[in-house]
Coordinates of C-alpha atoms and ligand atoms in Angstrom, one line a residue:
X1 CA -13.7 -23.7 5.8
X2 CA -12.5 -26.1 3.1
X3 CA -9.9 -24.6 0.6
X4 CA -10.7 -25.9 -2.8
X5 CA -8.3 -24.1 -5.1
X6 CA -11.1 -22.4 -7.1
X7 CA -11.4 -18.9 -8.2
X8 CA -14.3 -16.8 -7.1
X9 CA -16.1 -15.0 -9.9
X10 CA -19.1 -13.1 -8.6
X11 CA -21.1 -15.6 -6.5
X12 CA -19.6 -18.6 -8.4
X13 CA -16.6 -20.8 -7.5
X14 CA -14.8 -21.6 -10.7
X15 CA -12.1 -24.2 -11.3
X16 CA -9.3 -22.6 -13.4
X17 CA -8.2 -24.8 -16.3
X18 CA -5.2 -22.8 -17.6
X19 CA -2.5 -24.5 -15.4
X20 CA -2.2 -24.9 -11.7
X21 CA 0.0 -24.4 -8.7
X22 CA 0.4 -25.7 -5.2
X23 CA 0.8 -23.4 -2.3
X24 CA 4.2 -23.4 -0.6
X25 CA 5.4 -23.5 3.0
X26 CA 8.6 -21.5 3.1
X27 CA 9.6 -22.6 6.7
X28 CA 9.3 -26.3 5.7
X29 CA 10.6 -25.6 2.2
X30 CA 7.9 -27.8 0.9
X31 CA 4.7 -27.5 -1.2
X32 CA 1.4 -27.7 0.6
X33 CA 0.0 -30.7 -1.2
X34 CA -3.8 -30.1 -1.2
X35 CA -5.5 -28.5 -3.0
X36 CA -4.1 -27.5 -6.4
X37 CA -5.0 -24.0 -7.3
X38 CA -6.3 -23.8 -10.9
X39 CA -5.1 -20.9 -13.1
X40 CA -7.8 -18.8 -14.8
X41 CA -7.8 -18.0 -18.5
X42 CA -8.6 -14.8 -20.4
X43 CA -12.2 -15.9 -20.6
X44 CA -12.3 -16.0 -16.8
X45 CA -10.8 -12.4 -16.7
X46 CA -13.4 -11.3 -19.1
X47 CA -16.2 -12.9 -17.1
X48 CA -15.1 -11.3 -13.9
X49 CA -14.6 -7.9 -15.6
X50 CA -17.9 -8.0 -17.3
X51 CA -19.7 -8.9 -14.1
X52 CA -17.9 -6.0 -12.3
X53 CA -18.9 -3.6 -15.0
X54 CA -22.5 -4.8 -14.8
X55 CA -22.5 -4.4 -11.1
X56 CA -20.9 -0.9 -11.1
X57 CA -23.9 1.4 -11.3
X58 CA -26.1 -0.8 -9.1
X59 CA -23.4 -0.9 -6.4
X60 CA -22.3 2.8 -6.5
X61 CA -25.9 4.0 -6.4
X62 CA -26.8 1.9 -3.3
X63 CA -27.5 4.0 -0.1
X64 CA -24.2 4.8 1.6
X65 CA -25.4 3.0 4.7
X66 CA -25.7 -0.3 2.8
X67 CA -22.2 0.1 1.3
X68 CA -20.8 0.7 4.9
X69 CA -22.7 -2.3 6.2
X70 CA -21.1 -4.4 3.4
X71 CA -17.6 -3.4 4.6
X72 CA -18.4 -4.2 8.2
X73 CA -19.9 -7.5 7.2
X74 CA -16.6 -8.4 5.4
X75 CA -14.7 -7.6 8.7
X76 CA -17.2 -9.8 10.6
X77 CA -16.8 -12.7 8.1
X78 CA -13.0 -12.5 8.3
X79 CA -13.2 -12.7 12.1
X80 CA -15.6 -15.7 11.8
X81 CA -12.8 -17.6 9.9
X82 CA -11.1 -17.8 13.3
X83 CA -7.7 -19.3 13.9
X84 CA -7.8 -21.3 10.8
X85 CA -7.1 -18.2 8.8
X86 CA -4.1 -17.3 10.9
X87 CA -2.8 -20.8 10.7
X88 CA -3.0 -20.9 6.9
X89 CA -1.4 -17.5 6.6
X90 CA 1.4 -18.6 8.9
X91 CA 2.0 -21.8 6.9
X92 CA 2.1 -19.9 3.6
X93 CA 4.2 -16.9 4.7
X94 CA 6.3 -18.0 7.6
X95 CA 5.2 -15.0 9.5
X96 CA 4.6 -15.5 13.3
X97 CA 1.1 -16.1 14.5
X98 CA 1.3 -13.1 16.8
X99 CA 2.2 -10.8 14.0
X100 CA -0.6 -12.2 11.8
X101 CA -3.1 -11.8 14.7
X102 CA -2.1 -8.1 14.7
X103 CA -2.4 -7.9 11.0
X104 CA -5.9 -9.3 11.0
X105 CA -6.9 -6.6 13.5
X106 CA -5.4 -4.0 11.2
X107 CA -7.3 -5.5 8.3
X108 CA -10.7 -5.5 10.0
X109 CA -9.9 -2.1 11.5
X110 CA -9.3 -0.7 8.1
X111 CA -12.6 -2.1 6.8
X112 CA -14.4 -0.5 9.7
X113 CA -12.6 2.8 9.2
X114 CA -13.7 2.9 5.6
X115 CA -17.3 2.0 6.6
X116 CA -17.2 5.1 8.8
X117 CA -15.7 7.2 5.9
X118 CA -18.6 6.0 3.7
X119 CA -21.2 6.9 6.4
X120 CA -19.7 10.3 6.9
X121 CA -20.0 11.0 3.2
X122 CA -17.3 13.7 3.1
X123 CA -15.3 11.8 0.6
X124 CA -17.9 12.9 -1.9
X125 CA -16.3 16.3 -1.8
X126 CA -19.5 18.2 -2.3
X127 CA -19.1 21.8 -3.6
X128 CA -22.0 24.1 -4.5
X129 CA -21.8 27.4 -6.4
X130 CA -25.5 28.5 -6.6
X131 CA -26.9 30.2 -9.7
X132 CA -26.5 34.0 -9.9
X133 CA -29.3 34.9 -12.4
X134 CA -28.7 38.7 -11.8
X135 CA -25.0 38.6 -12.4
X136 CA -23.7 41.1 -15.0
X137 CA -22.7 41.1 -17.7
X138 CA -23.7 37.4 -17.8
X139 CA -25.8 35.3 -15.3
X140 CA -24.0 32.4 -13.7
X141 CA -25.4 28.9 -14.0
X142 CA -26.0 26.6 -10.9
X143 CA -22.8 24.5 -10.6
X144 CA -22.4 21.6 -8.2
X145 CA -19.5 19.2 -7.8
X146 CA -19.6 15.7 -6.4
X147 CA -17.3 12.7 -6.8
X148 CA -18.1 9.4 -8.3
X149 CA -16.1 6.2 -8.4
X150 CA -13.9 5.5 -11.5
X151 CA -15.2 2.0 -12.2
X152 CA -14.0 -1.5 -11.5
X153 CA -10.6 -1.7 -9.9
X154 CA -8.0 -4.5 -10.2
X155 CA -6.0 -5.2 -7.0
X156 CA -2.7 -7.0 -6.7
X157 CA -2.1 -8.1 -3.1
X158 CA 1.3 -7.8 -1.5
X159 CA 3.4 -10.8 -0.4
X160 CA 4.5 -9.1 2.8
X161 CA 1.0 -8.4 4.2
X162 CA -1.0 -11.5 3.3
X163 CA -4.0 -10.0 5.1
X164 CA -3.7 -6.2 5.4
X165 CA -2.4 -5.5 1.9
X166 CA -4.0 -8.4 0.1
X167 CA -7.5 -9.7 -0.8
X168 CA -9.4 -7.6 1.8
X169 CA -6.6 -5.2 2.4
X170 CA -6.3 -1.4 2.1
X171 CA -6.7 -1.3 -1.7
X172 CA -9.8 -3.4 -1.7
X173 CA -11.4 -1.7 1.3
X174 CA -10.8 1.8 -0.2
X175 CA -12.0 0.9 -3.6
X176 CA -15.2 -0.8 -2.3
X177 CA -15.7 2.2 0.0
X178 CA -15.4 4.5 -3.1
X179 CA -18.2 2.5 -4.7
X180 CA -16.0 0.5 -7.1
X181 CA -16.3 -3.2 -7.7
X182 CA -13.0 -5.0 -7.1
X183 CA -11.2 -7.9 -8.9
X184 CA -8.2 -9.2 -7.0
X185 CA -5.4 -11.2 -8.6
X186 CA -4.4 -13.5 -5.7
X187 CA -0.7 -13.3 -4.8
X188 CA 0.9 -16.7 -5.6
X189 CA 2.7 -16.6 -2.2
X190 CA -0.5 -17.0 -0.2
X191 CA -3.1 -18.7 -2.3
X192 CA -5.0 -20.5 0.4
X193 CA -5.2 -17.4 2.6
X194 CA -6.5 -15.5 -0.4
X195 CA -9.2 -18.0 -1.1
X196 CA -10.3 -18.0 2.6
X197 CA -10.6 -14.2 2.7
X198 CA -12.1 -14.1 -0.8
X199 CA -14.8 -16.5 0.4
X200 CA -15.5 -14.3 3.4
X201 CA -16.0 -11.3 1.1
X202 CA -18.2 -13.4 -1.2
X203 CA -20.4 -14.5 1.7
X204 CA -20.7 -10.9 3.0
X205 CA -21.7 -9.8 -0.5
X206 CA -24.4 -12.5 -0.6
X207 CA -25.7 -11.7 2.9
X208 CA -25.8 -8.0 2.3
X209 CA -27.6 -8.4 -1.1
X210 CA -24.8 -6.7 -3.1
X211 CA -24.9 -6.9 -6.9
X212 CA -23.1 -9.9 -8.3
X213 CA -19.8 -8.9 -9.6
X214 CA -19.0 -6.5 -6.8
X215 CA -16.1 -8.8 -6.0
X216 CA -14.1 -11.5 -7.8
X217 CA -10.8 -13.3 -7.0
X218 CA -8.7 -14.6 -9.9
X219 CA -5.7 -17.1 -9.7
X220 CA -2.8 -17.2 -12.1
X221 CA 0.6 -15.8 -13.1
X222 CA 0.9 -12.1 -12.8
X223 CA 2.4 -11.9 -16.3
X224 CA -0.5 -13.6 -17.8
X225 CA -3.8 -13.2 -15.9
X226 CA -2.6 -10.0 -14.1
X227 CA -1.6 -8.3 -17.4
X228 CA -4.9 -9.5 -19.0
X229 CA -6.8 -8.0 -16.1
X230 CA -5.1 -4.6 -16.4
X231 CA -5.5 -4.6 -20.1
X232 CA -9.3 -5.4 -19.9
X233 CA -11.4 -2.4 -21.1
X234 CA -13.8 -2.7 -18.2
X235 CA -11.0 -2.1 -15.6
X236 CA -10.7 1.6 -14.8
X237 CA -7.9 1.7 -12.1
X238 CA -5.3 -0.6 -10.5
X239 CA -3.9 -0.9 -7.0
X240 CA -0.6 -2.7 -6.6
X241 CA 2.0 -3.3 -3.9
X242 CA 5.2 -5.2 -4.7
X243 CA 8.4 -4.9 -6.8
X244 CA 9.5 -2.0 -8.9
X245 CA 9.7 -4.3 -11.9
X246 CA 6.2 -5.7 -11.4
X247 CA 4.7 -2.3 -10.7
X248 CA 6.3 -0.7 -13.8
X249 CA 5.2 -3.6 -16.0
X250 CA 1.6 -2.9 -15.0
X251 CA 2.0 0.9 -15.5
X252 CA 3.3 0.1 -19.1
X253 CA 0.3 -2.1 -19.7
X254 CA -2.1 0.5 -18.4
X255 CA -0.6 3.3 -20.5
X256 CA -0.6 1.3 -23.7
X257 CA -4.3 0.6 -23.5
X258 CA -6.6 2.3 -25.9
X259 CA -8.0 4.1 -22.8
X260 CA -5.0 4.5 -20.4
X261 CA -6.0 4.1 -16.7
X262 CA -4.3 5.1 -13.4
X263 CA -2.1 2.5 -11.7
X264 CA -1.4 3.2 -8.0
X265 CA 1.7 1.1 -7.5
X266 CA 3.6 1.1 -4.3
X267 CA 7.0 -0.2 -5.1
X268 CA 10.4 0.5 -3.6
X269 CA 11.8 2.7 -0.9
X270 CA 14.9 2.7 1.3
X271 CA 13.5 5.1 3.9
X272 CA 16.6 7.3 4.9
X273 CA 17.1 7.9 8.6
X274 CA 19.1 11.1 9.4
X275 CA 20.8 11.0 12.8
X276 CA 21.6 14.6 13.7
X277 CA 24.7 15.5 15.7
X278 CA 23.3 16.3 19.1
X279 CA 21.0 13.3 19.2
X280 CA 23.8 11.1 17.9
X281 CA 26.0 12.2 20.8
X282 CA 23.5 12.2 23.6
X283 CA 21.5 9.0 22.8
X284 CA 24.0 6.9 20.8
X285 CA 23.1 3.5 22.4
X286 CA 19.3 3.9 22.5
X287 CA 19.1 5.1 18.9
X288 CA 21.3 2.3 17.6
X289 CA 19.1 -0.2 19.4
X290 CA 15.9 1.4 18.1
X291 CA 17.3 1.4 14.6
X292 CA 18.3 -2.3 14.7
X293 CA 15.0 -3.4 16.2
X294 CA 13.2 -1.6 13.3
X295 CA 15.5 -3.0 10.7
X296 CA 15.2 -6.7 11.9
X297 CA 11.4 -6.6 12.5
X298 CA 9.6 -9.1 10.4
X299 CA 12.8 -10.2 8.7
X300 CA 13.0 -6.6 7.3
X301 CA 10.2 -7.3 4.9
X302 CA 8.5 -4.0 5.2
X303 CA 8.3 -1.3 2.6
X304 CA 9.2 1.2 5.3
X305 CA 12.3 -0.7 6.4
X306 CA 15.1 1.7 7.4
X307 CA 17.6 0.8 4.6
X308 CA 19.8 3.9 4.9
X309 CA 21.2 5.7 7.9
X310 CA 23.0 9.0 7.4
X311 CA 25.1 11.0 9.9
X312 CA 28.1 13.2 10.2
X313 CA 31.4 11.2 10.6
X314 CA 33.2 11.3 13.9
X315 CA 33.6 9.4 17.2
X316 CA 29.9 9.5 18.0
X317 CA 29.1 7.9 14.7
X318 CA 31.8 5.2 15.3
X319 CA 30.1 4.5 18.7
X320 CA 26.7 4.3 16.9
X321 CA 28.1 1.8 14.3
X322 CA 29.6 -0.3 17.1
X323 CA 26.4 -0.3 19.1
X324 CA 24.3 -1.1 16.1
X325 CA 26.6 -3.9 15.0
X326 CA 26.5 -5.4 18.6
X327 CA 22.7 -5.2 18.7
X328 CA 22.4 -6.8 15.3
X329 CA 24.4 -9.8 16.5
X330 CA 21.6 -10.7 18.9
X331 CA 19.0 -10.8 16.0
X332 CA 18.1 -14.3 14.9
X333 CA 17.8 -15.3 11.2
X334 CA 14.2 -15.3 10.1
X335 CA 12.4 -17.2 7.4
X336 CA 11.5 -15.0 4.5
X337 CA 8.1 -15.0 2.7
X338 CA 9.2 -16.9 -0.4
X339 CA 12.2 -18.6 -1.9
X340 CA 12.2 -15.9 -4.6
X341 CA 12.3 -13.0 -2.0
X342 CA 15.1 -14.8 -0.1
X343 CA 17.1 -15.2 -3.3
X344 CA 16.5 -11.5 -4.2
X345 CA 17.7 -10.5 -0.7
X346 CA 20.9 -12.5 -1.1
X347 CA 21.5 -11.0 -4.5
X348 CA 20.9 -7.4 -3.3
X349 CA 23.3 -8.0 -0.3
X350 CA 26.0 -9.4 -2.6
X351 CA 25.7 -6.3 -4.8
X352 CA 26.0 -4.0 -1.8
X353 CA 28.9 -6.0 -0.4
X354 CA 30.7 -5.6 -3.8
X355 CA 30.5 -1.8 -3.3
X356 CA 30.8 -1.3 0.5
X357 CA 32.9 -4.3 1.5
X358 CA 32.2 -6.8 4.2
X359 CA 29.4 -6.0 6.7
X360 CA 30.4 -4.3 9.9
X361 CA 27.8 -6.4 11.8
X362 CA 25.7 -9.4 11.1
X363 CA 22.8 -11.2 12.8
X364 CA 22.8 -14.9 13.7
X365 CA 23.4 -17.3 10.8
X366 CA 20.5 -19.1 9.2
X367 CA 21.9 -22.6 9.9
X368 CA 19.4 -25.2 8.7
X369 CA 16.5 -22.8 8.8
X370 CA 15.0 -22.7 5.3
X371 CA 14.9 -19.4 3.4
X372 CA 16.1 -17.5 6.4
X373 CA 17.6 -14.1 6.1
X374 CA 20.7 -13.1 8.1
X375 CA 20.6 -9.5 9.1
X376 CA 23.6 -7.3 7.9
X377 CA 24.9 -3.8 8.3
X378 CA 27.2 -2.1 5.9
X379 CA 29.1 1.2 6.1
X380 CA 30.0 3.6 3.2
X381 CA 30.7 7.3 2.7
X382 CA 28.5 9.9 1.1
X383 CA 30.5 10.2 -2.1
X384 CA 30.5 6.5 -2.7
X385 CA 26.8 6.3 -2.1
X386 CA 26.1 9.0 -4.6
X387 CA 28.1 7.1 -7.3
X388 CA 26.5 3.7 -6.7
X389 CA 23.1 2.5 -7.8
X390 CA 23.4 -0.7 -5.8
X391 CA 24.0 1.2 -2.6
X392 CA 20.8 3.3 -3.2
X393 CA 18.6 0.3 -4.2
X394 CA 16.2 -1.5 -1.9
X395 CA 17.5 -4.6 -0.2
X396 CA 14.1 -6.2 0.7
X397 CA 15.1 -7.8 4.0
X398 CA 17.0 -7.0 7.2
X399 CA 20.0 -5.2 5.8
X400 CA 20.9 -1.5 5.9
X401 CA 23.7 0.9 4.9
X402 CA 25.2 3.5 7.3
X403 CA 26.5 6.5 5.4
X404 CA 29.2 8.8 6.8
X405 CA 29.0 12.4 5.6
X406 CA 31.7 15.0 6.2
X407 CA 29.3 17.8 7.0
X408 CA 25.7 18.9 7.2
X409 CA 26.1 20.3 3.8
X410 CA 27.1 16.9 2.5
X411 CA 24.1 15.3 4.2
X412 CA 21.8 17.9 2.4
X413 CA 23.6 17.1 -0.9
X414 CA 22.9 13.4 -0.4
X415 CA 19.2 14.1 0.5
X416 CA 18.9 16.1 -2.7
X417 CA 20.2 13.2 -4.8
X418 CA 18.1 10.4 -3.3
X419 CA 15.2 8.9 -5.2
X420 CA 11.6 9.3 -4.0
X421 CA 10.8 7.6 -0.7
X422 CA 7.8 6.6 1.4
X423 CA 9.4 8.0 4.5
X424 CA 12.3 10.0 5.9
X425 CA 13.3 10.1 9.5
X426 CA 15.0 12.7 11.7
X427 CA 16.5 11.6 14.9
X428 CA 17.1 14.9 16.7
X429 CA 17.5 16.8 19.9
X430 CA 16.3 20.4 20.4
X431 CA 19.9 21.6 19.6
X432 CA 19.5 19.9 16.2
X433 CA 16.5 22.0 15.1
X434 CA 18.6 24.3 12.9
X435 CA 20.1 21.4 11.0
X436 CA 16.6 19.9 10.7
X437 CA 15.3 23.2 9.2
X438 CA 18.0 22.9 6.6
X439 CA 17.0 19.3 5.7
X440 CA 13.2 19.5 5.9
X441 CA 12.5 21.4 2.6
X442 CA 14.6 18.8 0.8
X443 CA 12.9 15.9 2.6
X444 CA 9.4 17.2 1.9
X445 CA 10.2 17.1 -1.8
X446 CA 11.5 13.5 -1.5
X447 CA 8.9 11.6 0.6
X448 CA 5.4 11.1 1.7
X449 CA 5.9 10.9 5.5
X450 CA 8.5 12.7 7.7
X451 CA 9.1 11.3 11.2
X452 CA 10.9 12.7 14.2
X453 CA 12.4 10.5 16.9
X454 CA 10.7 7.3 15.8
X455 CA 11.4 4.6 13.3
X456 CA 9.5 4.2 10.0
X457 CA 8.2 0.6 10.3
X458 CA 4.7 0.6 11.7
X459 CA 2.2 2.6 9.6
X460 CA -0.8 3.8 11.5
X461 CA -4.2 3.5 9.7
X462 CA -5.9 6.8 10.3
X463 CA -7.2 9.9 8.6
X464 CA -3.8 11.8 8.4
X465 CA -1.6 9.0 7.2
X466 CA 0.3 9.3 3.9
X467 CA 1.8 6.0 2.7
X468 CA 3.0 7.2 -0.7
X469 CA 5.7 9.4 -2.2
X470 CA 7.5 10.3 -5.4
X471 CA 8.8 7.7 -7.8
X472 CA 10.0 5.0 -7.3
X473 CA 8.2 4.8 -3.9
X474 CA 5.0 4.9 -5.9
X475 CA 3.9 5.4 -9.4
X476 CA 1.7 8.4 -8.4
X477 CA 2.9 10.7 -5.6
X478 CA -0.4 12.5 -5.4
X479 CA -2.1 9.8 -3.3
X480 CA -1.7 7.5 -0.3
X481 CA -2.4 3.8 -0.2
X482 CA -2.9 3.6 3.6
X483 CA -5.4 5.6 5.6
X484 CA -8.8 7.2 4.9
X485 CA -7.5 9.4 2.0
X486 CA -6.6 6.2 0.1
X487 CA -10.3 6.4 -1.2
X488 CA -9.4 9.4 -3.3
X489 CA -7.4 7.2 -5.7
X490 CA -10.7 5.7 -7.0
X491 CA -12.8 8.8 -7.3
X492 CA -13.2 11.5 -9.9
X493 CA -15.2 14.8 -9.8
X494 CA -18.3 15.4 -11.8
X495 CA -19.9 18.9 -12.1
X496 CA -23.6 19.2 -12.5
X497 CA -24.7 22.4 -14.2
X498 CA -28.4 23.5 -13.9
X499 CA -29.5 19.9 -13.2
X500 CA -33.0 19.9 -11.5
X501 CA -32.7 19.2 -7.8
X502 CA -34.6 15.9 -8.1
X503 CA -32.0 14.6 -10.5
X504 CA -28.9 15.7 -8.6
X505 CA -26.9 13.2 -6.5
X506 CA -27.9 13.4 -2.8
X507 CA -24.5 14.9 -1.9
X508 CA -25.4 18.2 -3.7
X509 CA -29.2 18.3 -3.4
X510 CA -30.6 21.5 -1.9
X511 CA -32.0 19.9 1.2
X512 CA -28.6 18.4 2.1
X513 CA -30.1 15.0 3.0
X514 CA -26.7 13.5 3.9
X515 CA -26.1 16.4 6.3
X516 CA -22.6 16.9 4.7
X517 CA -20.3 19.8 5.3
X518 CA -20.2 21.3 1.8
X519 CA -18.3 24.1 0.3
X520 CA -21.0 26.7 -0.7
X521 CA -19.7 29.7 -2.5
X522 CA -16.3 28.7 -1.2
X523 CA -17.2 28.5 2.5
X524 CA -17.9 25.4 4.6
X525 CA -21.6 25.0 5.4
X526 CA -23.8 22.2 6.7
X527 CA -26.9 24.1 6.0
X528 CA -29.7 23.0 3.7
X529 CA -30.6 25.3 0.8
X530 CA -28.5 26.6 -2.0
Ligands
NAP601 P1 6.1 -8.9 -7.2 O1 7.0 -9.9 -7.8 O2 6.1 -7.5 -7.8 O3 4.6 -9.5 -7.2 C1 3.5 -8.7 -6.8 C2 2.2 -9.1 -7.5 O4 2.3 -8.6 -8.9 C3 2.1 -10.6 -7.7 O5 0.7 -10.9 -7.7 C4 2.7 -10.9 -9.0 O6 2.1 -12.1 -9.6 C5 2.3 -9.7 -9.8 N1 3.3 -9.4 -10.8 C6 4.6 -9.4 -10.7 N2 5.2 -9.0 -11.9 C7 4.2 -8.8 -12.8 C8 4.1 -8.5 -14.1 N3 5.2 -8.2 -14.9 N4 2.9 -8.4 -14.7 C9 1.8 -8.6 -14.0 N5 1.8 -8.9 -12.7 C10 3.0 -9.0 -12.1 O7 6.4 -8.7 -5.7 P2 6.6 -9.8 -4.5 O8 6.5 -11.2 -5.1 O9 5.6 -9.5 -3.5 O10 8.0 -9.5 -4.0 C11 9.1 -9.5 -4.8 C12 10.0 -8.3 -4.5 O11 9.1 -7.1 -4.4 C13 10.6 -8.3 -3.1 O12 11.8 -8.9 -3.1 C14 10.8 -6.8 -2.8 O13 11.9 -6.3 -3.5 C15 9.6 -6.2 -3.5 N6 8.5 -5.9 -2.5 C16 8.3 -4.6 -2.2 C17 7.2 -4.3 -1.3 C18 7.0 -2.9 -0.9 O14 6.1 -2.7 -0.1 N7 7.7 -1.9 -1.4 C19 6.4 -5.3 -0.8 C20 6.6 -6.6 -1.2 C21 7.6 -6.8 -2.1 P3 2.6 -13.6 -9.2 O15 1.6 -13.9 -8.1 O16 2.4 -14.4 -10.4 O17 4.0 -13.5 -8.7

């Protein structure tokens, strides 16, 4: 497929005229000369948003089987791009081909999972309270609830997952599954990859006879075209993964609209790992190695990177620190996604170093490797951590802080004071269960996923996953951005009172044509009638 540098607005390819940018190869530290990617204007935003609004009813009212087939066709078209897609993503992100191959599998798997969610229909949340004409003192009306999509969704892809959290990633897949048209703002860190995937979606939409406007891809600076997109009256929700600063800017824009809209921003998390005393003593070496492997994976560029390790001080913790420092020494420096992300990592490390002192362990030096991150491990104590904003802030990269606490009580105090997180991890033996019981109620309040005896990097895409959490992990702790429940972000309930059966949505029609499990008078039922 030829990459042209054009935007995709409905079924058209449109050359942006409001500036331009070349893609960049971080490993070579050089621009990718051809093509130039043209920036869109406010008129382009308006065209895409108007098309999406026009497509909305036509798309959401299609039979569910056609919506599911569209999602599967997108997955097929992404696979049909072949190795060229992986090679382009590799050139633009510096991520290894093996990792990108896995990420492509995750992306298509996600699309197929949502196709199944759509076919099942249970996301429609059908609830029926039949009429009670004889009820005294007043009869009850017939009341039926089903969910509908919010409307067109703006998606901001993430730099660190150029496939699975980008143009056809989880936000797009879940919004399309909900029945919402999608407009993606291409991430400037992988423009060619974005165009290739965008064209795959455009082709799938054409082949499946989807209404024009079900998908568009815009190019331009976040602060201009991204802000204009979120401010556009036809956009009804936003999905975002990236920095706290960027996410909060979009939340502000969304809240200052005449009609405020939800922004589901996944932003920043340091993912505390609590090493409980018996596990620390019995498995020191293995836990240290597991932690360092998780920390250094993908140059630490994961939102679930273990940025904080907490344990009770003593000889076992000293051994853990020594083992982790030794394991870190074997980790090579790795090219980061963009020069900006590399600079932000160096700056965050410098701030932590100013507070915690020199690292107790480092990975191999970057040498001549462009924009490569050297892994680093710092040690501090609980009181210092609690007084320092820098020590509690995300270092997006392969660096982490080990925190020495004086007692279990102090560990709990630290847990209580931490900001909201995507994950919290307990490394524990059976003899640690009492300590875990003390920590768990605090951790439940702080994060979206609690793990035992694992490491937080690696997020399964499935029905039970929660990739979310209280602020600043996300801007809305009620939802997940990964897994089947991510669809709920783009749906809202409508209650139909005394509507004739022929006019009701299929989900709540008496004959139950979708064969859904519905809540009838408060009890699950798959029966027709009612
Ligand atoms: P970013 O700077 O927040 O950018 C993400 C997307 O939002 C890009 O498309 C960007 O546009 C857009 N954007 C940024 N600021 C905006 C604003 N004020 N208004 C409208 N749109 C805006 O994130 P990034 O470039 O991917 O990475 C930078 C930092 O984010 C990292 O160093 C790391 O700290 C953090 N990060 C966190 C996660 C996570 O999962 N928690 C993931 C990735 C990155 P442009 O294309 O014009 O830049």
